[in-house]
Amino acid sequence: MARVTVLGAGIAGLSAARHAADAGYETALFEKRIRSGGLLDHFTVKGFRFDTGVHFGFSKNDAYQKVIDQTERYTHRPEAYNYEGGRWIKHPVQNNLYPLPVKEKVEAIKSFLERPPLQEGADYRQWLQGQFGRVIAERFPGRYTRKYWTVAPEMLSTDWVGNRLYRPSLEEVLFGAMTDETPQTYYLRELYYPKRGGFRAFLEPLEQNLDLRVGKEAVRIDSGRKTVYFRDGSCEHYELLVSSVPLPELINMLEGVPAAVKEAAESLWATEMTIVSVGLKREDAGPHLWFYIYDEDILPARVHAPYLKSPDNVPDGCSSLQFEVYSSRRKPLAIEKEKLCGHVAGVLEKMGLASRKDILFTDCRSVDYANVVFDRGMVARRDLALEHVRERGILPVGRFGEWDYLWTDQCYLSGARVLDALAVL
Ligand SMILES: Cc1cc2nc3c(=O)[nH]c(=O)nc-3n(C[C@H](O)[C@H](O)[C@H](O)COP(=O)(O)OP(=O)(O)OC[C@H]3O[C@@H](n4cnc5c(N)ncnc54)[C@H](O)[C@@H]3O)c2cc1C
């Protein structure tokens, strides 16, 4: 039997270890933090539970659905909103222009009719204009891109878009400009969330009886000797190594990497997320499960309401919100972290969600890897690095291991590919 060593106990690593262990392989899972979960972990402040960013469960595959089905859960409708210049607009904006002044609606519709034809190899800005017309493209997704992806849309390719942005017909745009009684067109129909225990409760069935070793940060890999070395001085021999460690970091752990591969890996970058979590001593903080903010003077790009995901996330009589602010090597945070809580308190008031006197606490913390950025040409550079890793007999999995814009269900499937690798070992 092969000894399977898995690095990183986020959902991808947990899935890989679960599948390998269930298939009868001796398996150990090494996590650098003090517990499993990765991006799906939560933290608690004064009895309020906060996930790491918005996080809902959804699935297009039966295997992951079966994992979710093991946990008692709520089903939410994906009714998101947008905030721009003091207005609340149903999501997605392009087919919900109703709240805009008539003159602005006319300009948006005119430009929708005049949208330029889509060219092969278009960058994201050209793609947005081709889908929605210049006015909608620049005012909404264009501005959001600078906040969420931290660069202008012309810097990005469209490799990540998939079905994430709804492409309405003319009829839908016109309808949405005339009434707010529009149908739900979000790309997901239902969102799941555990009744108790935060999002990470979905992971519990995966973790049962695994050989999980925490506080173990891999720092060097000798792929010739099939040995991984940890920061605490220990090492582990493996027959198959599965890694959900961010790809550029994994490349750095290997010796003898060709210069072109090193250069490709160094060019990969991700956004960092700073989350400001707010506990409120009032029962409600607006009706929105989550919403997007376009205004440049408001630093958060996205906000969600943990208390609406599940009442188990807050003490009785309280509510909570969490604000996501993105930065990167291309766009550092616009203010010092210490000032971000004050900024968010002001934003809460400005948006009419709560007043400063309702705030019990604000908590600010950062996540180093949030979203991998698809700057133009990234896919070719990433594939070069991935190919090298695979040639070394290492299986990269997960959002940062595969360096892709994967959701949790896709990370679960990514980890399950350990069985294919074991089959040819
Ligand atoms: C703000 C935000 C909101 C999201 N919302 C949703 C959503 O609503 N629904 C959805 O399906 N997906 C969502 N996602 C995506 C989802 O979070 C990820 O796809 C998924 O959690 C990634 O899992 P992973 O195991 O690949 O990576 P991670 O969760 O990052 O796990 C990697 C693990 O490896 C560990 N590690 C790193 N380096 C080492 C090392 N050297 N040695 C040992 N261990 C190491 C890390 O500590 C971590 O635990 C969201 C993502 C973000 C950022």
GROMACS .gro file of C-alpha atoms and ligand atoms in nm:
model
  478
    1MET     CA    1   0.000   0.000   0.000
    2ALA     CA    2   0.126   0.348  -0.080
    3ARG     CA    3   0.182   0.595   0.197
    4VAL     CA    4  -0.009   0.909   0.103
    5THR     CA    5   0.105   1.238   0.252
    6VAL     CA    6  -0.128   1.535   0.212
    7LEU     CA    7  -0.021   1.895   0.274
    8GLY     CA    8  -0.288   2.138   0.391
    9ALA     CA    9  -0.617   2.053   0.565
   10GLY     CA   10  -0.857   2.281   0.379
   11ILE     CA   11  -1.139   2.109   0.193
   12ALA     CA   12  -0.913   1.994  -0.092
   13GLY     CA   13  -0.661   1.830   0.143
   14LEU     CA   14  -0.937   1.681   0.358
   15SER     CA   15  -1.105   1.538   0.050
   16ALA     CA   16  -0.777   1.388  -0.075
   17ALA     CA   17  -0.701   1.232   0.265
   18ARG     CA   18  -1.060   1.106   0.304
   19HIS     CA   19  -1.062   0.940  -0.039
   20ALA     CA   20  -0.717   0.785   0.006
   21ALA     CA   21  -0.794   0.659   0.359
   22ASP     CA   22  -1.134   0.519   0.255
   23ALA     CA   23  -0.963   0.333  -0.030
   24GLY     CA   24  -0.744   0.167   0.231
   25TYR     CA   25  -0.419   0.360   0.184
   26GLU     CA   26  -0.214   0.459   0.484
   27THR     CA   27  -0.264   0.837   0.484
   28ALA     CA   28  -0.144   1.134   0.690
   29LEU     CA   29  -0.257   1.495   0.659
   30PHE     CA   30  -0.028   1.782   0.764
   31GLU     CA   31  -0.163   2.129   0.838
   32LYS     CA   32   0.047   2.432   0.932
   33ARG     CA   33  -0.225   2.600   1.139
   34ILE     CA   34  -0.358   2.478   1.471
   35ARG     CA   35  -0.664   2.319   1.312
   36SER     CA   36  -0.817   2.214   0.983
   37GLY     CA   37  -1.056   2.414   0.764
   38GLY     CA   38  -0.833   2.656   0.573
   39LEU     CA   39  -1.052   2.921   0.413
   40LEU     CA   40  -1.360   2.743   0.547
   41ASP     CA   41  -1.261   2.789   0.909
   42HIS     CA   42  -1.429   3.043   1.137
   43PHE     CA   43  -1.341   3.242   1.446
   44THR     CA   44  -1.546   3.355   1.742
   45VAL     CA   45  -1.554   3.695   1.910
   46LYS     CA   46  -1.765   3.750   2.225
   47GLY     CA   47  -2.003   3.469   2.131
   48PHE     CA   48  -2.037   3.582   1.765
   49ARG     CA   49  -1.917   3.333   1.500
   50PHE     CA   50  -1.767   3.459   1.174
   51ASP     CA   51  -1.668   3.253   0.869
   52THR     CA   52  -1.373   3.367   0.662
   53GLY     CA   53  -1.569   3.572   0.407
   54VAL     CA   54  -1.915   3.507   0.274
   55HIS     CA   55  -1.923   3.124   0.222
   56PHE     CA   56  -2.234   2.929   0.127
   57GLY     CA   57  -2.256   2.566   0.019
   58PHE     CA   58  -2.370   2.483  -0.332
   59SER     CA   59  -2.296   2.196  -0.557
   60LYS     CA   60  -2.326   2.072  -0.910
   61ASN     CA   61  -2.198   1.726  -0.824
   62ASP     CA   62  -2.358   1.442  -0.634
   63ALA     CA   63  -2.049   1.340  -0.438
   64TYR     CA   64  -2.007   1.680  -0.270
   65GLN     CA   65  -2.385   1.710  -0.228
   66LYS     CA   66  -2.373   1.388  -0.024
   67VAL     CA   67  -2.113   1.548   0.206
   68ILE     CA   68  -2.331   1.856   0.256
   69ASP     CA   69  -2.641   1.641   0.312
   70GLN     CA   70  -2.485   1.486   0.622
   71THR     CA   71  -2.520   1.814   0.813
   72GLU     CA   72  -2.849   1.970   0.917
   73ARG     CA   73  -2.876   2.287   0.713
   74TYR     CA   74  -3.072   2.590   0.602
   75THR     CA   75  -3.147   2.658   0.236
   76HIS     CA   76  -3.124   3.024   0.135
   77ARG     CA   77  -3.239   3.191  -0.182
   78PRO     CA   78  -2.952   3.379  -0.350
   79GLU     CA   79  -3.107   3.725  -0.323
   80ALA     CA   80  -2.803   3.949  -0.334
   81TYR     CA   81  -2.803   4.328  -0.362
   82ASN     CA   82  -2.577   4.604  -0.485
   83TYR     CA   83  -2.505   4.937  -0.320
   84GLU     CA   84  -2.403   5.236  -0.528
   85GLY     CA   85  -2.420   5.607  -0.445
   86GLY     CA   86  -2.682   5.563  -0.171
   87ARG     CA   87  -2.902   5.332  -0.381
   88TRP     CA   88  -2.981   4.963  -0.333
   89ILE     CA   89  -3.008   4.775  -0.662
   90LYS     CA   90  -3.112   4.413  -0.702
   91HIS     CA   91  -2.839   4.176  -0.824
   92PRO     CA   92  -2.729   4.150  -1.100
   93VAL     CA   93  -2.740   4.518  -1.192
   94GLN     CA   94  -2.748   4.469  -1.571
   95ASN     CA   95  -3.104   4.334  -1.570
   96ASN     CA   96  -3.220   4.529  -1.262
   97LEU     CA   97  -3.162   4.893  -1.353
   98TYR     CA   98  -3.502   4.996  -1.214
   99PRO     CA   99  -3.382   5.218  -0.922
  100LEU     CA  100  -3.162   5.439  -1.148
  101PRO     CA  101  -3.288   5.781  -1.267
  102VAL     CA  102  -3.457   5.764  -1.609
  103LYS     CA  103  -3.177   5.953  -1.789
  104GLU     CA  104  -2.916   5.707  -1.660
  105LYS     CA  105  -3.130   5.408  -1.756
  106VAL     CA  106  -3.168   5.544  -2.109
  107GLU     CA  107  -2.790   5.591  -2.141
  108ALA     CA  108  -2.725   5.239  -2.011
  109ILE     CA  109  -2.979   5.084  -2.250
  110LYS     CA  110  -2.850   5.286  -2.548
  111SER     CA  111  -2.499   5.166  -2.480
  112PHE     CA  112  -2.625   4.808  -2.433
  113LEU     CA  113  -2.771   4.832  -2.786
  114GLU     CA  114  -2.441   4.971  -2.919
  115ARG     CA  115  -2.217   4.710  -2.751
  116PRO     CA  116  -1.910   4.631  -2.957
  117PRO     CA  117  -1.873   4.284  -3.108
  118LEU     CA  118  -1.665   4.045  -2.899
  119GLN     CA  119  -1.322   3.975  -3.045
  120GLU     CA  120  -1.129   3.652  -3.001
  121GLY     CA  121  -0.881   3.688  -2.712
  122ALA     CA  122  -1.058   3.993  -2.566
  123ASP     CA  123  -0.939   4.116  -2.226
  124TYR     CA  124  -1.191   4.139  -1.944
  125ARG     CA  125  -1.271   4.507  -2.009
  126GLN     CA  126  -1.347   4.440  -2.376
  127TRP     CA  127  -1.548   4.135  -2.273
  128LEU     CA  128  -1.756   4.342  -2.025
  129GLN     CA  129  -1.826   4.606  -2.288
  130GLY     CA  130  -1.917   4.338  -2.541
  131GLN     CA  131  -2.166   4.183  -2.296
  132PHE     CA  132  -2.323   4.485  -2.126
  133GLY     CA  133  -2.225   4.796  -2.325
  134ARG     CA  134  -1.978   5.061  -2.215
  135VAL     CA  135  -2.200   5.238  -1.959
  136ILE     CA  136  -2.294   4.937  -1.747
  137ALA     CA  137  -1.949   4.781  -1.792
  138GLU     CA  138  -1.757   5.083  -1.664
  139ARG     CA  139  -1.998   5.188  -1.391
  140PHE     CA  140  -2.058   4.850  -1.226
  141PRO     CA  141  -1.834   4.547  -1.297
  142GLY     CA  142  -1.548   4.775  -1.409
  143ARG     CA  143  -1.541   4.960  -1.079
  144TYR     CA  144  -1.601   4.641  -0.881
  145THR     CA  145  -1.304   4.477  -1.055
  146ARG     CA  146  -1.071   4.746  -0.920
  147LYS     CA  147  -1.197   4.677  -0.568
  148TYR     CA  148  -1.222   4.297  -0.580
  149TRP     CA  149  -0.942   4.201  -0.820
  150THR     CA  150  -0.733   4.510  -0.727
  151VAL     CA  151  -0.650   4.590  -1.091
  152ALA     CA  152  -0.825   4.750  -1.388
  153PRO     CA  153  -1.033   4.506  -1.598
  154GLU     CA  154  -0.803   4.545  -1.900
  155MET     CA  155  -0.530   4.376  -1.692
  156LEU     CA  156  -0.734   4.055  -1.666
  157SER     CA  157  -0.808   3.770  -1.902
  158THR     CA  158  -1.154   3.611  -1.911
  159ASP     CA  159  -1.038   3.257  -1.828
  160TRP     CA  160  -1.212   3.268  -1.488
  161VAL     CA  161  -1.549   3.416  -1.587
  162GLY     CA  162  -1.750   3.103  -1.675
  163ASN     CA  163  -2.115   3.157  -1.583
  164ARG     CA  164  -2.039   3.399  -1.299
  165LEU     CA  165  -2.173   3.710  -1.474
  166TYR     CA  166  -2.526   3.695  -1.605
  167ARG     CA  167  -2.562   3.791  -1.973
  168PRO     CA  168  -2.915   3.924  -2.017
  169SER     CA  169  -3.115   3.955  -2.337
  170LEU     CA  170  -3.238   4.299  -2.448
  171GLU     CA  171  -3.583   4.203  -2.325
  172GLU     CA  172  -3.448   4.127  -1.977
  173VAL     CA  173  -3.256   4.458  -1.965
  174LEU     CA  174  -3.569   4.652  -2.068
  175PHE     CA  175  -3.791   4.462  -1.828
  176GLY     CA  176  -3.550   4.520  -1.539
  177ALA     CA  177  -3.534   4.891  -1.617
  178MET     CA  178  -3.913   4.924  -1.592
  179THR     CA  179  -3.999   4.712  -1.288
  180ASP     CA  180  -3.833   4.568  -0.981
  181GLU     CA  181  -4.041   4.253  -1.013
  182THR     CA  182  -3.773   4.066  -1.203
  183PRO     CA  183  -3.705   3.694  -1.189
  184GLN     CA  184  -3.404   3.553  -1.002
  185THR     CA  185  -3.115   3.519  -1.250
  186TYR     CA  186  -2.826   3.452  -1.015
  187TYR     CA  187  -2.622   3.155  -1.141
  188LEU     CA  188  -2.713   2.947  -0.836
  189ARG     CA  189  -3.066   2.857  -0.732
  190GLU     CA  190  -3.008   2.751  -0.370
  191LEU     CA  191  -2.743   2.816  -0.110
  192TYR     CA  192  -2.683   2.586   0.187
  193TYR     CA  193  -2.554   2.671   0.530
  194PRO     CA  194  -2.524   2.452   0.843
  195LYS     CA  195  -2.785   2.515   1.113
  196ARG     CA  196  -2.513   2.498   1.375
  197GLY     CA  197  -2.136   2.532   1.387
  198GLY     CA  198  -2.066   2.769   1.097
  199PHE     CA  199  -1.964   2.663   0.745
  200ARG     CA  200  -1.690   2.434   0.874
  201ALA     CA  201  -1.958   2.201   1.014
  202PHE     CA  202  -1.996   2.076   0.654
  203LEU     CA  203  -1.636   1.948   0.675
  204GLU     CA  204  -1.679   1.738   0.987
  205PRO     CA  205  -1.783   1.416   0.809
  206LEU     CA  206  -1.467   1.440   0.599
  207GLU     CA  207  -1.233   1.467   0.895
  208GLN     CA  208  -1.354   1.172   1.102
  209ASN     CA  209  -1.074   0.928   1.200
  210LEU     CA  210  -0.815   1.087   0.971
  211ASP     CA  211  -0.453   1.102   1.083
  212LEU     CA  212  -0.447   1.484   1.099
  213ARG     CA  213  -0.133   1.648   1.232
  214VAL     CA  214  -0.159   2.019   1.301
  215GLY     CA  215   0.110   2.281   1.357
  216LYS     CA  216   0.311   2.110   1.081
  217GLU     CA  217   0.431   2.354   0.817
  218ALA     CA  218   0.605   2.195   0.521
  219VAL     CA  219   0.914   2.399   0.428
  220ARG     CA  220   1.118   2.178   0.195
  221ILE     CA  221   1.054   1.884  -0.033
  222ASP     CA  222   1.315   1.644  -0.167
  223SER     CA  223   1.119   1.483  -0.450
  224GLY     CA  224   1.411   1.250  -0.534
  225ARG     CA  225   1.414   1.101  -0.184
  226LYS     CA  226   1.037   1.144  -0.156
  227THR     CA  227   1.068   1.328   0.172
  228VAL     CA  228   0.896   1.636   0.303
  229TYR     CA  229   1.059   1.846   0.577
  230PHE     CA  230   0.866   2.052   0.831
  231ARG     CA  231   0.949   2.375   1.012
  232ASP     CA  232   0.968   2.189   1.346
  233GLY     CA  233   1.264   1.987   1.215
  234SER     CA  234   1.072   1.665   1.153
  235CYS     CA  235   1.038   1.496   0.816
  236GLU     CA  236   0.808   1.243   0.652
  237HIS     CA  237   0.869   0.988   0.382
  238TYR     CA  238   0.594   0.951   0.124
  239GLU     CA  239   0.505   0.745  -0.177
  240LEU     CA  240   0.249   0.992  -0.308
  241LEU     CA  241   0.258   1.359  -0.208
  242VAL     CA  242  -0.062   1.564  -0.246
  243SER     CA  243  -0.026   1.939  -0.200
  244SER     CA  244  -0.285   2.211  -0.147
  245VAL     CA  245  -0.008   2.456  -0.057
  246PRO     CA  246  -0.015   2.768  -0.278
  247LEU     CA  247   0.164   2.678  -0.603
  248PRO     CA  248   0.433   2.952  -0.589
  249GLU     CA  249   0.521   2.843  -0.233
  250LEU     CA  250   0.537   2.478  -0.336
  251ILE     CA  251   0.779   2.562  -0.618
  252ASN     CA  252   0.996   2.744  -0.364
  253MET     CA  253   1.015   2.431  -0.151
  254LEU     CA  254   1.167   2.228  -0.434
  255GLU     CA  255   1.532   2.223  -0.528
  256GLY     CA  256   1.672   2.227  -0.880
  257VAL     CA  257   1.373   2.402  -1.037
  258PRO     CA  258   1.454   2.537  -1.388
  259ALA     CA  259   1.477   2.919  -1.406
  260ALA     CA  260   1.182   2.949  -1.646
  261VAL     CA  261   0.956   2.756  -1.406
  262LYS     CA  262   1.075   2.962  -1.109
  263GLU     CA  263   1.009   3.283  -1.299
  264ALA     CA  264   0.662   3.161  -1.401
  265ALA     CA  265   0.576   3.071  -1.040
  266GLU     CA  266   0.703   3.402  -0.906
  267SER     CA  267   0.479   3.589  -1.149
  268LEU     CA  268   0.164   3.432  -1.000
  269TRP     CA  269  -0.017   3.644  -0.746
  270ALA     CA  270  -0.336   3.638  -0.544
  271THR     CA  271  -0.546   3.895  -0.365
  272GLU     CA  272  -0.523   3.926   0.010
  273MET     CA  273  -0.844   3.979   0.206
  274THR     CA  274  -0.884   4.190   0.517
  275ILE     CA  275  -1.212   4.119   0.692
  276VAL     CA  276  -1.374   4.354   0.937
  277SER     CA  277  -1.633   4.168   1.143
  278VAL     CA  278  -1.889   4.365   1.341
  279GLY     CA  279  -2.104   4.246   1.634
  280LEU     CA  280  -2.420   4.453   1.682
  281LYS     CA  281  -2.651   4.480   1.982
  282ARG     CA  282  -2.964   4.501   1.769
  283GLU     CA  283  -3.170   4.227   1.613
  284ASP     CA  284  -3.129   4.331   1.253
  285ALA     CA  285  -2.867   4.493   1.036
  286GLY     CA  286  -3.053   4.526   0.709
  287PRO     CA  287  -3.235   4.259   0.509
  288HIS     CA  288  -2.948   4.157   0.282
  289LEU     CA  289  -2.776   3.819   0.306
  290TRP     CA  290  -2.490   3.968   0.110
  291PHE     CA  291  -2.422   4.270  -0.112
  292TYR     CA  292  -2.160   4.433  -0.332
  293ILE     CA  293  -2.039   4.794  -0.302
  294TYR     CA  294  -1.923   4.996  -0.604
  295ASP     CA  295  -1.835   5.334  -0.447
  296GLU     CA  296  -1.459   5.396  -0.444
  297ASP     CA  297  -1.468   5.595  -0.118
  298ILE     CA  298  -1.610   5.289   0.062
  299LEU     CA  299  -1.321   5.043   0.090
  300PRO     CA  300  -1.507   4.711   0.136
  301ALA     CA  301  -1.611   4.541  -0.188
  302ARG     CA  302  -1.850   4.286  -0.040
  303VAL     CA  303  -2.046   4.248   0.283
  304HIS     CA  304  -2.243   3.958   0.428
  305ALA     CA  305  -2.466   3.899   0.727
  306PRO     CA  306  -2.355   3.595   0.933
  307TYR     CA  307  -2.668   3.625   1.150
  308LEU     CA  308  -2.889   3.573   0.845
  309LYS     CA  309  -2.689   3.268   0.736
  310SER     CA  310  -2.780   3.109   1.069
  311PRO     CA  311  -2.908   3.257   1.397
  312ASP     CA  312  -2.662   3.019   1.563
  313ASN     CA  313  -2.388   3.263   1.456
  314VAL     CA  314  -2.496   3.534   1.705
  315PRO     CA  315  -2.613   3.562   2.067
  316ASP     CA  316  -2.986   3.622   2.118
  317GLY     CA  317  -3.109   3.968   2.023
  318CYS     CA  318  -2.793   4.048   1.823
  319SER     CA  319  -2.689   4.070   1.460
  320SER     CA  320  -2.359   4.077   1.272
  321LEU     CA  321  -2.198   4.187   0.947
  322GLN     CA  322  -1.865   4.112   0.787
  323PHE     CA  323  -1.691   4.347   0.540
  324GLU     CA  324  -1.434   4.221   0.287
  325VAL     CA  325  -1.157   4.456   0.173
  326TYR     CA  326  -0.914   4.334  -0.094
  327SER     CA  327  -0.552   4.430  -0.151
  328SER     CA  328  -0.257   4.278  -0.334
  329ARG     CA  329   0.103   4.327  -0.444
  330ARG     CA  330  -0.048   4.555  -0.711
  331LYS     CA  331  -0.271   4.756  -0.479
  332PRO     CA  332  -0.182   4.787  -0.110
  333LEU     CA  333  -0.455   4.863   0.144
  334ALA     CA  334  -0.560   5.228   0.106
  335ILE     CA  335  -0.548   5.290   0.484
  336GLU     CA  336  -0.364   5.137   0.778
  337LYS     CA  337  -0.534   4.827   0.919
  338GLU     CA  338  -0.582   5.001   1.255
  339LYS     CA  339  -0.801   5.261   1.086
  340LEU     CA  340  -1.014   5.012   0.893
  341CYS     CA  341  -1.250   4.939   1.185
  342GLY     CA  342  -1.328   5.311   1.219
  343HIS     CA  343  -1.385   5.334   0.843
  344VAL     CA  344  -1.629   5.042   0.854
  345ALA     CA  345  -1.818   5.193   1.150
  346GLY     CA  346  -1.868   5.506   0.937
  347VAL     CA  347  -1.980   5.295   0.639
  348LEU     CA  348  -2.241   5.118   0.854
  349GLU     CA  349  -2.396   5.452   0.944
  350LYS     CA  350  -2.371   5.592   0.593
  351MET     CA  351  -2.557   5.291   0.453
  352GLY     CA  352  -2.823   5.314   0.722
  353LEU     CA  353  -2.758   4.960   0.846
  354ALA     CA  354  -2.676   5.048   1.207
  355SER     CA  355  -2.543   5.334   1.412
  356ARG     CA  356  -2.214   5.351   1.600
  357LYS     CA  357  -2.391   5.308   1.933
  358ASP     CA  358  -2.517   4.964   1.818
  359ILE     CA  359  -2.162   4.834   1.772
  360LEU     CA  360  -2.045   4.590   2.039
  361PHE     CA  361  -1.707   4.530   1.874
  362THR     CA  362  -1.520   4.537   1.545
  363ASP     CA  363  -1.257   4.278   1.465
  364CYS     CA  364  -1.002   4.308   1.185
  365ARG     CA  365  -0.788   4.024   1.047
  366SER     CA  366  -0.629   3.926   0.717
  367VAL     CA  367  -0.607   3.623   0.492
  368ASP     CA  368  -0.295   3.601   0.274
  369TYR     CA  369  -0.455   3.408  -0.012
  370ALA     CA  370  -0.812   3.494  -0.112
  371ASN     CA  371  -0.846   3.477  -0.494
  372VAL     CA  372  -0.587   3.385  -0.753
  373VAL     CA  373  -0.566   3.665  -1.008
  374PHE     CA  374  -0.605   3.587  -1.377
  375ASP     CA  375  -0.386   3.862  -1.513
  376ARG     CA  376  -0.335   3.827  -1.888
  377GLY     CA  377  -0.110   3.531  -1.974
  378MET     CA  378  -0.138   3.384  -1.624
  379VAL     CA  379  -0.285   3.051  -1.735
  380ALA     CA  380   0.018   2.965  -1.952
  381ARG     CA  381   0.262   3.061  -1.674
  382ARG     CA  382   0.064   2.865  -1.415
  383ASP     CA  383   0.044   2.559  -1.640
  384LEU     CA  384   0.423   2.559  -1.677
  385ALA     CA  385   0.461   2.551  -1.297
  386LEU     CA  386   0.190   2.284  -1.259
  387GLU     CA  387   0.350   2.064  -1.520
  388HIS     CA  388   0.680   2.079  -1.334
  389VAL     CA  389   0.515   1.987  -1.004
  390ARG     CA  390   0.341   1.689  -1.164
  391GLU     CA  391   0.666   1.575  -1.329
  392ARG     CA  392   0.811   1.562  -0.978
  393GLY     CA  393   0.539   1.315  -0.881
  394ILE     CA  394   0.343   1.564  -0.670
  395LEU     CA  395  -0.032   1.599  -0.709
  396PRO     CA  396  -0.142   1.964  -0.675
  397VAL     CA  397  -0.500   2.007  -0.549
  398GLY     CA  398  -0.738   2.282  -0.445
  399ARG     CA  399  -0.780   2.650  -0.514
  400PHE     CA  400  -0.418   2.750  -0.452
  401GLY     CA  401  -0.256   2.414  -0.527
  402GLU     CA  402  -0.410   2.412  -0.877
  403TRP     CA  403  -0.402   2.794  -0.880
  404ASP     CA  404  -0.755   2.828  -1.010
  405TYR     CA  405  -1.080   3.007  -0.921
  406LEU     CA  406  -1.234   2.698  -0.761
  407TRP     CA  407  -1.536   2.680  -0.533
  408THR     CA  408  -1.555   2.433  -0.245
  409ASP     CA  409  -1.731   2.164  -0.449
  410GLN     CA  410  -1.460   2.187  -0.715
  411CYS     CA  411  -1.190   2.167  -0.445
  412TYR     CA  412  -1.359   1.855  -0.312
  413LEU     CA  413  -1.341   1.696  -0.659
  414SER     CA  414  -0.985   1.818  -0.699
  415GLY     CA  415  -0.886   1.631  -0.380
  416ALA     CA  416  -1.075   1.320  -0.495
  417ARG     CA  417  -0.834   1.296  -0.792
  418VAL     CA  418  -0.590   1.136  -0.549
  419LEU     CA  419  -0.755   0.807  -0.650
  420ASP     CA  420  -0.651   0.856  -1.015
  421ALA     CA  421  -0.294   0.929  -0.906
  422LEU     CA  422  -0.288   0.621  -0.682
  423ALA     CA  423  -0.423   0.404  -0.962
  424VAL     CA  424  -0.113   0.474  -1.175
  425LEU     CA  425   0.144   0.471  -0.895
  426LIG     C1  426  -1.405   3.551   0.056
  426LIG     C2  427  -1.430   3.416  -0.002
  426LIG     C3  428  -1.560   3.369  -0.013
  426LIG     C4  429  -1.584   3.243  -0.068
  426LIG     N1  430  -1.713   3.198  -0.074
  426LIG     C5  431  -1.737   3.075  -0.121
  426LIG     C6  432  -1.870   3.024  -0.124
  426LIG     O1  433  -1.965   3.093  -0.086
  426LIG     N2  434  -1.889   2.897  -0.169
  426LIG     C7  435  -1.785   2.820  -0.215
  426LIG     O2  436  -1.809   2.705  -0.256
  426LIG     N3  437  -1.659   2.866  -0.215
  426LIG     C8  438  -1.632   2.991  -0.168
  426LIG     N4  439  -1.504   3.037  -0.166
  426LIG     C9  440  -1.396   2.949  -0.215
  426LIG    C10  441  -1.352   2.848  -0.108
  426LIG     O3  442  -1.321   2.915   0.011
  426LIG    C11  443  -1.227   2.776  -0.156
  426LIG     O4  444  -1.249   2.723  -0.284
  426LIG    C12  445  -1.184   2.660  -0.067
  426LIG     O5  446  -1.205   2.688   0.069
  426LIG    C13  447  -1.036   2.634  -0.091
  426LIG     O6  448  -0.999   2.516  -0.024
  426LIG     P1  449  -0.851   2.459  -0.038
  426LIG     O7  450  -0.844   2.339   0.048
  426LIG     O8  451  -0.815   2.445  -0.180
  426LIG     O9  452  -0.756   2.576   0.017
  426LIG     P2  453  -0.738   2.635   0.170
  426LIG    O10  454  -0.872   2.639   0.231
  426LIG    O11  455  -0.661   2.756   0.152
  426LIG    O12  456  -0.655   2.520   0.237
  426LIG    C14  457  -0.515   2.508   0.223
  426LIG    C15  458  -0.459   2.466   0.357
  426LIG    O13  459  -0.318   2.444   0.341
  426LIG    C16  460  -0.252   2.493   0.457
  426LIG     N5  461  -0.113   2.518   0.423
  426LIG    C17  462  -0.064   2.618   0.344
  426LIG     N6  463   0.070   2.609   0.336
  426LIG    C18  464   0.106   2.499   0.408
  426LIG    C19  465   0.231   2.437   0.436
  426LIG     N7  466   0.347   2.487   0.389
  426LIG     N8  467   0.232   2.325   0.514
  426LIG    C20  468   0.117   2.273   0.564
  426LIG     N9  469  -0.004   2.329   0.542
  426LIG    C21  470  -0.010   2.441   0.464
  426LIG    C22  471  -0.331   2.619   0.492
  426LIG    O14  472  -0.311   2.658   0.626
  426LIG    C23  473  -0.475   2.574   0.464
  426LIG    O15  474  -0.536   2.517   0.578
  426LIG    C24  475  -1.476   3.164  -0.115
  426LIG    C25  476  -1.345   3.213  -0.105
  426LIG    C26  477  -1.322   3.337  -0.050
  426LIG    C27  478  -1.181   3.387  -0.040
   0.00000   0.00000   0.00000
